[in-house]
mmCIF file of C-alpha atoms in Angstrom:
data_model
loop_
_atom_site.group_PDB
_atom_site.id
_atom_site.type_symbol
_atom_site.label_atom_id
_atom_site.label_comp_id
_atom_site.label_asym_id
_atom_site.label_seq_id
_atom_site.Cartn_x
_atom_site.Cartn_y
_atom_site.Cartn_z
ATOM 1 C CA MET A 1 -27.765 32.861 4.151
ATOM 2 C CA ALA A 2 -28.204 29.368 3.654
ATOM 3 C CA GLY A 3 -26.535 29.366 0.188
ATOM 4 C CA LEU A 4 -23.254 30.206 1.620
ATOM 5 C CA HIS A 5 -22.465 27.262 3.492
ATOM 6 C CA ARG A 6 -21.637 25.106 0.990
ATOM 7 C CA ARG A 7 -20.204 21.299 1.582
ATOM 8 C CA ARG A 8 -17.134 20.521 0.693
ATOM 9 C CA ASP A 9 -16.643 17.748 -1.967
ATOM 10 C CA PHE A 10 -14.238 15.075 -0.853
ATOM 11 C CA SER A 11 -15.149 12.601 -3.448
ATOM 12 C CA ARG A 12 -12.087 13.094 -5.290
ATOM 13 C CA LEU A 13 -9.902 12.090 -2.044
ATOM 14 C CA ALA A 14 -11.241 8.664 -1.450
ATOM 15 C CA GLY A 15 -7.738 6.904 -1.460
ATOM 16 C CA GLY A 16 -7.615 4.932 -4.157
ATOM 17 C CA PRO A 17 -4.891 2.986 -5.777
ATOM 18 C CA ALA A 18 -3.013 6.286 -7.688
ATOM 19 C CA ASP A 19 -2.608 8.059 -3.782
ATOM 20 C CA GLY A 20 0.575 7.467 -3.040
ATOM 21 C CA ALA A 21 -0.076 3.633 -1.395
ATOM 22 C CA GLY A 22 -2.164 4.720 0.915
ATOM 23 C CA ARG A 23 -0.222 6.873 3.036
ATOM 24 C CA PRO A 24 -2.029 8.747 5.961
ATOM 25 C CA GLY A 25 -2.969 12.382 4.945
ATOM 26 C CA TYR A 26 -2.432 11.768 1.051
ATOM 27 C CA GLY A 27 -6.383 11.123 0.758
ATOM 28 C CA MET A 28 -7.409 8.435 3.213
ATOM 29 C CA ARG A 29 -9.992 10.627 5.383
ATOM 30 C CA ARG A 30 -11.386 7.352 7.078
ATOM 31 C CA ALA A 31 -9.251 5.666 9.660
ATOM 32 C CA GLY A 32 -12.015 2.779 9.374
ATOM 33 C CA PRO A 33 -11.482 -0.573 8.066
ATOM 34 C CA ALA A 34 -9.644 0.642 5.159
ATOM 35 C CA ALA A 35 -6.531 1.083 7.163
ATOM 36 C CA PRO A 36 -5.730 -2.042 8.590
ATOM 37 C CA THR A 37 -6.520 -3.685 5.081
ATOM 38 C CA ASP A 38 -4.134 -1.261 3.781
ATOM 39 C CA LYS A 39 -1.425 -2.190 6.098
ATOM 40 C CA MET A 40 -1.789 -6.122 5.430
ATOM 41 C CA SER A 41 -1.374 -5.534 2.006
ATOM 42 C CA MET A 42 2.042 -3.560 2.386
ATOM 43 C CA THR A 43 3.160 -6.463 5.058
ATOM 44 C CA VAL A 44 2.109 -9.048 2.301
ATOM 45 C CA ILE A 45 4.055 -7.465 -0.397
ATOM 46 C CA ALA A 46 6.967 -6.949 1.712
ATOM 47 C CA LEU A 47 6.851 -10.625 2.748
ATOM 48 C CA VAL A 48 6.551 -11.519 -1.078
ATOM 49 C CA LEU A 49 9.664 -9.640 -1.808
ATOM 50 C CA VAL A 50 11.696 -11.181 0.942
ATOM 51 C CA ALA A 51 11.084 -14.318 -0.063
ATOM 52 C CA ASN A 52 11.824 -13.679 -3.546
ATOM 53 C CA LEU A 53 15.415 -11.993 -2.708
ATOM 54 C CA LEU A 54 15.964 -15.084 -0.591
ATOM 55 C CA LEU A 55 14.894 -17.286 -3.530
ATOM 56 C CA ALA A 56 17.203 -15.762 -5.773
ATOM 57 C CA GLY A 57 20.096 -16.004 -2.999
ATOM 58 C CA LEU A 58 19.216 -20.010 -2.933
ATOM 59 C CA PHE A 59 19.230 -20.370 -6.542
ATOM 60 C CA SER A 60 22.418 -18.371 -7.043
ATOM 61 C CA LEU A 61 24.564 -20.628 -4.287
ATOM 62 C CA VAL A 62 23.008 -23.848 -6.148
ATOM 63 C CA ALA A 63 24.631 -22.607 -9.073
ATOM 64 C CA ILE A 64 27.727 -21.565 -7.586
ATOM 65 C CA ALA A 65 27.709 -25.324 -6.052
ATOM 66 C CA ILE A 66 27.078 -27.246 -9.229
ATOM 67 C CA ASP A 67 29.405 -25.299 -11.017
#
């Protein structure tokens, strides 16, 4: 009866880049070193976007002041 018990293949659910940006429950099976790195990269992306918006606002204010 050993043939009836097959192991599930979770190799497709590795949590790659096409996996919904690393949200939990979408293939992220491990709570190991992958989770903090992913959280850190999302924080870095958010900070870069906020800095980009601040720079755009600063440049527009400078353009208005020059005009």
